[in-house]
Amino acid sequence: MEAVAKKTKRSVLKREKRDARKEAAKTGPSLAKLKNVPTSPRKMRLIADLIRGERVNKALNILKYEPKIGAPKLEKLLLSAISSWEAKHTDVKLEEADLYVKDIFVDGGRILKRLRPAPQGRAHRVRKRSNHVTLIVDSFKKTGAEVVATEKETKE
């Protein structure tokens, strides 16, 4: 007689998939988010463009001496991303990791709409913008398990 393969439940498959995603997130790049920053997205993008793709030490130096208004907030966000990367990778030293800003993007947040008095009894609308920043930090040097996984993907 043929052996009948037992069909697994959909909920079990979903749980296994979710657990696999969580395991992959423990070793991958680190992500930090900053929400509802009360500056316009355009001003924040100018600073984000300066540090995109840079090594972490250089990016911190750029942000420390940048006079624009969003630079201190991005500096704090970058330090947060670095510390979360350290928490994920306890076996790797930060100096040997060779971290860089893999990706950074700025999205528009909510807009507060206010009215300002104008001549002859009219009113002009003032839009007070905010933004959301997402920063991803990763290492140039890959660990042994990650190198093996990427080599398998390239061979296939």
PDB file of C-alpha atoms in Angstrom:
ATOM      1  CA  MET A   1       0.000   0.000   0.000  1.00  0.00           C
ATOM      2  CA  GLU A   2       1.069   3.512  -0.668  1.00  0.00           C
ATOM      3  CA  ALA A   3       1.785   5.758   2.259  1.00  0.00           C
ATOM      4  CA  VAL A   4      -0.646   8.643   2.370  1.00  0.00           C
ATOM      5  CA  ALA A   5       1.011  11.972   3.126  1.00  0.00           C
ATOM      6  CA  LYS A   6      -0.720  13.699   5.985  1.00  0.00           C
ATOM      7  CA  LYS A   7      -1.978  17.133   5.065  1.00  0.00           C
ATOM      8  CA  THR A   8      -0.926  19.866   7.495  1.00  0.00           C
ATOM      9  CA  LYS A   9      -3.326  22.499   8.611  1.00  0.00           C
ATOM     10  CA  ARG A  10      -3.140  25.953   7.180  1.00  0.00           C
ATOM     11  CA  SER A  11      -2.723  27.472  10.649  1.00  0.00           C
ATOM     12  CA  VAL A  12       0.323  25.292  11.289  1.00  0.00           C
ATOM     13  CA  LEU A  13       1.865  26.370   7.998  1.00  0.00           C
ATOM     14  CA  LYS A  14       1.214  30.026   8.792  1.00  0.00           C
ATOM     15  CA  ARG A  15       2.804  29.668  12.220  1.00  0.00           C
ATOM     16  CA  GLU A  16       5.898  27.952  10.789  1.00  0.00           C
ATOM     17  CA  LYS A  17       6.216  30.643   8.141  1.00  0.00           C
ATOM     18  CA  ARG A  18       5.905  33.384  10.771  1.00  0.00           C
ATOM     19  CA  ASP A  19       8.533  31.724  12.980  1.00  0.00           C
ATOM     20  CA  ALA A  20      10.910  31.396  10.024  1.00  0.00           C
ATOM     21  CA  ARG A  21      10.466  35.099   9.274  1.00  0.00           C
ATOM     22  CA  LYS A  22      11.252  35.972  12.896  1.00  0.00           C
ATOM     23  CA  GLU A  23      14.404  33.831  12.849  1.00  0.00           C
ATOM     24  CA  ALA A  24      15.577  35.521   9.646  1.00  0.00           C
ATOM     25  CA  ALA A  25      14.937  38.946  11.186  1.00  0.00           C
ATOM     26  CA  LYS A  26      17.158  38.115  14.163  1.00  0.00           C
ATOM     27  CA  THR A  27      20.274  37.872  12.013  1.00  0.00           C
ATOM     28  CA  GLY A  28      19.590  40.327   9.198  1.00  0.00           C
ATOM     29  CA  PRO A  29      19.931  44.091   8.975  1.00  0.00           C
ATOM     30  CA  SER A  30      18.664  46.380  11.723  1.00  0.00           C
ATOM     31  CA  LEU A  31      15.745  48.748  11.188  1.00  0.00           C
ATOM     32  CA  ALA A  32      14.875  51.897  13.136  1.00  0.00           C
ATOM     33  CA  LYS A  33      11.881  54.161  12.600  1.00  0.00           C
ATOM     34  CA  LEU A  34      11.183  57.725  13.628  1.00  0.00           C
ATOM     35  CA  LYS A  35       7.577  58.845  13.332  1.00  0.00           C
ATOM     36  CA  ASN A  36       5.802  62.205  13.368  1.00  0.00           C
ATOM     37  CA  VAL A  37       8.886  64.410  13.191  1.00  0.00           C
ATOM     38  CA  PRO A  38       7.596  67.999  13.018  1.00  0.00           C
ATOM     39  CA  THR A  39       9.653  69.096  10.002  1.00  0.00           C
ATOM     40  CA  SER A  40       8.747  68.947   6.356  1.00  0.00           C
ATOM     41  CA  PRO A  41       9.735  65.793   4.463  1.00  0.00           C
ATOM     42  CA  ARG A  42      11.657  67.837   1.919  1.00  0.00           C
ATOM     43  CA  LYS A  43      13.974  69.288   4.579  1.00  0.00           C
ATOM     44  CA  MET A  44      14.553  65.857   6.095  1.00  0.00           C
ATOM     45  CA  ARG A  45      15.283  64.253   2.709  1.00  0.00           C
ATOM     46  CA  LEU A  46      18.123  66.722   2.153  1.00  0.00           C
ATOM     47  CA  ILE A  47      19.860  65.357   5.235  1.00  0.00           C
ATOM     48  CA  ALA A  48      18.944  61.726   4.519  1.00  0.00           C
ATOM     49  CA  ASP A  49      20.563  61.977   1.084  1.00  0.00           C
ATOM     50  CA  LEU A  50      23.857  62.989   2.730  1.00  0.00           C
ATOM     51  CA  ILE A  51      24.204  59.770   4.721  1.00  0.00           C
ATOM     52  CA  ARG A  52      22.646  57.185   2.393  1.00  0.00           C
ATOM     53  CA  GLY A  53      25.191  54.434   1.652  1.00  0.00           C
ATOM     54  CA  GLU A  54      27.853  55.880   3.975  1.00  0.00           C
ATOM     55  CA  ARG A  55      29.702  53.973   6.665  1.00  0.00           C
ATOM     56  CA  VAL A  56      28.266  54.498  10.125  1.00  0.00           C
ATOM     57  CA  ASN A  57      31.237  56.444  11.537  1.00  0.00           C
ATOM     58  CA  LYS A  58      31.277  58.854   8.607  1.00  0.00           C
ATOM     59  CA  ALA A  59      27.480  59.262   8.756  1.00  0.00           C
ATOM     60  CA  LEU A  60      27.647  60.112  12.485  1.00  0.00           C
ATOM     61  CA  ASN A  61      30.331  62.730  11.784  1.00  0.00           C
ATOM     62  CA  ILE A  62      28.267  64.241   8.973  1.00  0.00           C
ATOM     63  CA  LEU A  63      25.175  64.469  11.171  1.00  0.00           C
ATOM     64  CA  LYS A  64      27.084  65.864  14.149  1.00  0.00           C
ATOM     65  CA  TYR A  65      28.360  68.866  12.220  1.00  0.00           C
ATOM     66  CA  GLU A  66      25.380  69.424   9.901  1.00  0.00           C
ATOM     67  CA  PRO A  67      23.593  72.689  10.820  1.00  0.00           C
ATOM     68  CA  LYS A  68      20.192  71.725   9.398  1.00  0.00           C
ATOM     69  CA  ILE A  69      17.306  71.250  11.818  1.00  0.00           C
ATOM     70  CA  GLY A  70      16.712  67.517  11.322  1.00  0.00           C
ATOM     71  CA  ALA A  71      20.338  66.414  11.740  1.00  0.00           C
ATOM     72  CA  PRO A  72      20.240  65.832  15.542  1.00  0.00           C
ATOM     73  CA  LYS A  73      17.101  63.726  15.200  1.00  0.00           C
ATOM     74  CA  LEU A  74      18.641  61.587  12.455  1.00  0.00           C
ATOM     75  CA  GLU A  75      21.815  61.218  14.510  1.00  0.00           C
ATOM     76  CA  LYS A  76      19.795  59.870  17.417  1.00  0.00           C
ATOM     77  CA  LEU A  77      17.924  57.513  15.064  1.00  0.00           C
ATOM     78  CA  LEU A  78      21.199  56.212  13.633  1.00  0.00           C
ATOM     79  CA  LEU A  79      22.534  55.520  17.140  1.00  0.00           C
ATOM     80  CA  SER A  80      19.323  53.629  17.882  1.00  0.00           C
ATOM     81  CA  ALA A  81      19.720  51.500  14.748  1.00  0.00           C
ATOM     82  CA  ILE A  82      23.325  50.724  15.692  1.00  0.00           C
ATOM     83  CA  SER A  83      22.348  49.624  19.193  1.00  0.00           C
ATOM     84  CA  SER A  84      19.563  47.386  17.834  1.00  0.00           C
ATOM     85  CA  TRP A  85      22.085  45.847  15.427  1.00  0.00           C
ATOM     86  CA  GLU A  86      24.369  45.153  18.405  1.00  0.00           C
ATOM     87  CA  ALA A  87      21.485  43.496  20.248  1.00  0.00           C
ATOM     88  CA  LYS A  88      20.829  41.184  17.282  1.00  0.00           C
ATOM     89  CA  HIS A  89      24.477  40.286  16.721  1.00  0.00           C
ATOM     90  CA  THR A  90      25.930  39.745  20.191  1.00  0.00           C
ATOM     91  CA  ASP A  91      28.745  37.514  18.896  1.00  0.00           C
ATOM     92  CA  VAL A  92      30.183  40.131  16.494  1.00  0.00           C
ATOM     93  CA  LYS A  93      32.145  43.179  17.653  1.00  0.00           C
ATOM     94  CA  LEU A  94      30.903  46.527  16.414  1.00  0.00           C
ATOM     95  CA  GLU A  95      34.373  47.621  15.203  1.00  0.00           C
ATOM     96  CA  GLU A  96      34.783  44.460  13.108  1.00  0.00           C
ATOM     97  CA  ALA A  97      31.267  44.558  11.707  1.00  0.00           C
ATOM     98  CA  ASP A  98      31.923  47.394   9.240  1.00  0.00           C
ATOM     99  CA  LEU A  99      28.379  48.826   9.415  1.00  0.00           C
ATOM    100  CA  TYR A 100      26.885  51.131   6.807  1.00  0.00           C
ATOM    101  CA  VAL A 101      23.584  52.883   6.179  1.00  0.00           C
ATOM    102  CA  LYS A 102      21.973  50.424   3.793  1.00  0.00           C
ATOM    103  CA  ASP A 103      18.814  52.391   3.169  1.00  0.00           C
ATOM    104  CA  ILE A 104      17.113  55.479   4.486  1.00  0.00           C
ATOM    105  CA  PHE A 105      13.858  56.947   3.297  1.00  0.00           C
ATOM    106  CA  VAL A 106      11.560  59.740   4.392  1.00  0.00           C
ATOM    107  CA  ASP A 107       7.803  59.557   3.977  1.00  0.00           C
ATOM    108  CA  GLY A 108       5.280  62.308   4.565  1.00  0.00           C
ATOM    109  CA  GLY A 109       3.367  62.180   7.822  1.00  0.00           C
ATOM    110  CA  ARG A 110       0.185  63.853   8.873  1.00  0.00           C
ATOM    111  CA  ILE A 111      -0.418  67.503   8.044  1.00  0.00           C
ATOM    112  CA  LEU A 112      -1.870  69.892  10.594  1.00  0.00           C
ATOM    113  CA  LYS A 113      -3.999  72.472   8.812  1.00  0.00           C
ATOM    114  CA  ARG A 114      -4.173  75.910  10.375  1.00  0.00           C
ATOM    115  CA  LEU A 115      -5.648  79.240   9.282  1.00  0.00           C
ATOM    116  CA  ARG A 116      -3.769  82.521   9.178  1.00  0.00           C
ATOM    117  CA  PRO A 117      -5.592  85.836   8.910  1.00  0.00           C
ATOM    118  CA  ALA A 118      -5.258  87.556   5.556  1.00  0.00           C
ATOM    119  CA  PRO A 119      -6.265  91.038   4.350  1.00  0.00           C
ATOM    120  CA  GLN A 120      -9.920  91.998   3.802  1.00  0.00           C
ATOM    121  CA  GLY A 121     -11.339  89.326   6.095  1.00  0.00           C
ATOM    122  CA  ARG A 122      -9.959  86.369   4.240  1.00  0.00           C
ATOM    123  CA  ALA A 123      -7.952  83.454   5.628  1.00  0.00           C
ATOM    124  CA  HIS A 124      -4.965  81.602   4.197  1.00  0.00           C
ATOM    125  CA  ARG A 125      -4.326  77.967   4.982  1.00  0.00           C
ATOM    126  CA  VAL A 126      -1.006  77.034   6.642  1.00  0.00           C
ATOM    127  CA  ARG A 127      -0.013  73.392   6.353  1.00  0.00           C
ATOM    128  CA  LYS A 128       2.294  72.223   9.149  1.00  0.00           C
ATOM    129  CA  ARG A 129       3.934  69.107   7.777  1.00  0.00           C
ATOM    130  CA  SER A 130       5.512  66.151   9.523  1.00  0.00           C
ATOM    131  CA  ASN A 131       7.398  63.083   8.330  1.00  0.00           C
ATOM    132  CA  HIS A 132       8.333  59.482   9.079  1.00  0.00           C
ATOM    133  CA  VAL A 133      11.947  58.307   8.693  1.00  0.00           C
ATOM    134  CA  THR A 134      13.022  54.676   8.251  1.00  0.00           C
ATOM    135  CA  LEU A 135      16.702  53.780   8.569  1.00  0.00           C
ATOM    136  CA  ILE A 136      18.269  50.379   7.808  1.00  0.00           C
ATOM    137  CA  VAL A 137      21.787  49.534   9.005  1.00  0.00           C
ATOM    138  CA  ASP A 138      23.665  46.456   7.797  1.00  0.00           C
ATOM    139  CA  SER A 139      27.168  45.024   7.793  1.00  0.00           C
ATOM    140  CA  PHE A 140      29.449  44.801   4.761  1.00  0.00           C
ATOM    141  CA  LYS A 141      31.038  41.654   6.181  1.00  0.00           C
ATOM    142  CA  LYS A 142      28.727  38.665   6.265  1.00  0.00           C
ATOM    143  CA  THR A 143      28.900  35.901   8.840  1.00  0.00           C
ATOM    144  CA  GLY A 144      29.619  32.300   7.827  1.00  0.00           C
ATOM    145  CA  ALA A 145      25.984  31.144   7.705  1.00  0.00           C
ATOM    146  CA  GLU A 146      24.924  34.127   5.606  1.00  0.00           C
ATOM    147  CA  VAL A 147      27.785  33.583   3.125  1.00  0.00           C
ATOM    148  CA  VAL A 148      26.796  29.935   2.622  1.00  0.00           C
ATOM    149  CA  ALA A 149      23.157  30.929   2.059  1.00  0.00           C
ATOM    150  CA  THR A 150      24.068  33.576  -0.531  1.00  0.00           C
ATOM    151  CA  GLU A 151      26.416  31.174  -2.339  1.00  0.00           C
ATOM    152  CA  LYS A 152      23.608  28.602  -2.638  1.00  0.00           C
ATOM    153  CA  GLU A 153      21.281  31.253  -4.076  1.00  0.00           C
ATOM    154  CA  THR A 154      23.835  32.318  -6.694  1.00  0.00           C
ATOM    155  CA  LYS A 155      24.481  28.717  -7.818  1.00  0.00           C
ATOM    156  CA  GLU A 156      20.787  28.005  -8.389  1.00  0.00           C
TER     157      GLU A 156
END
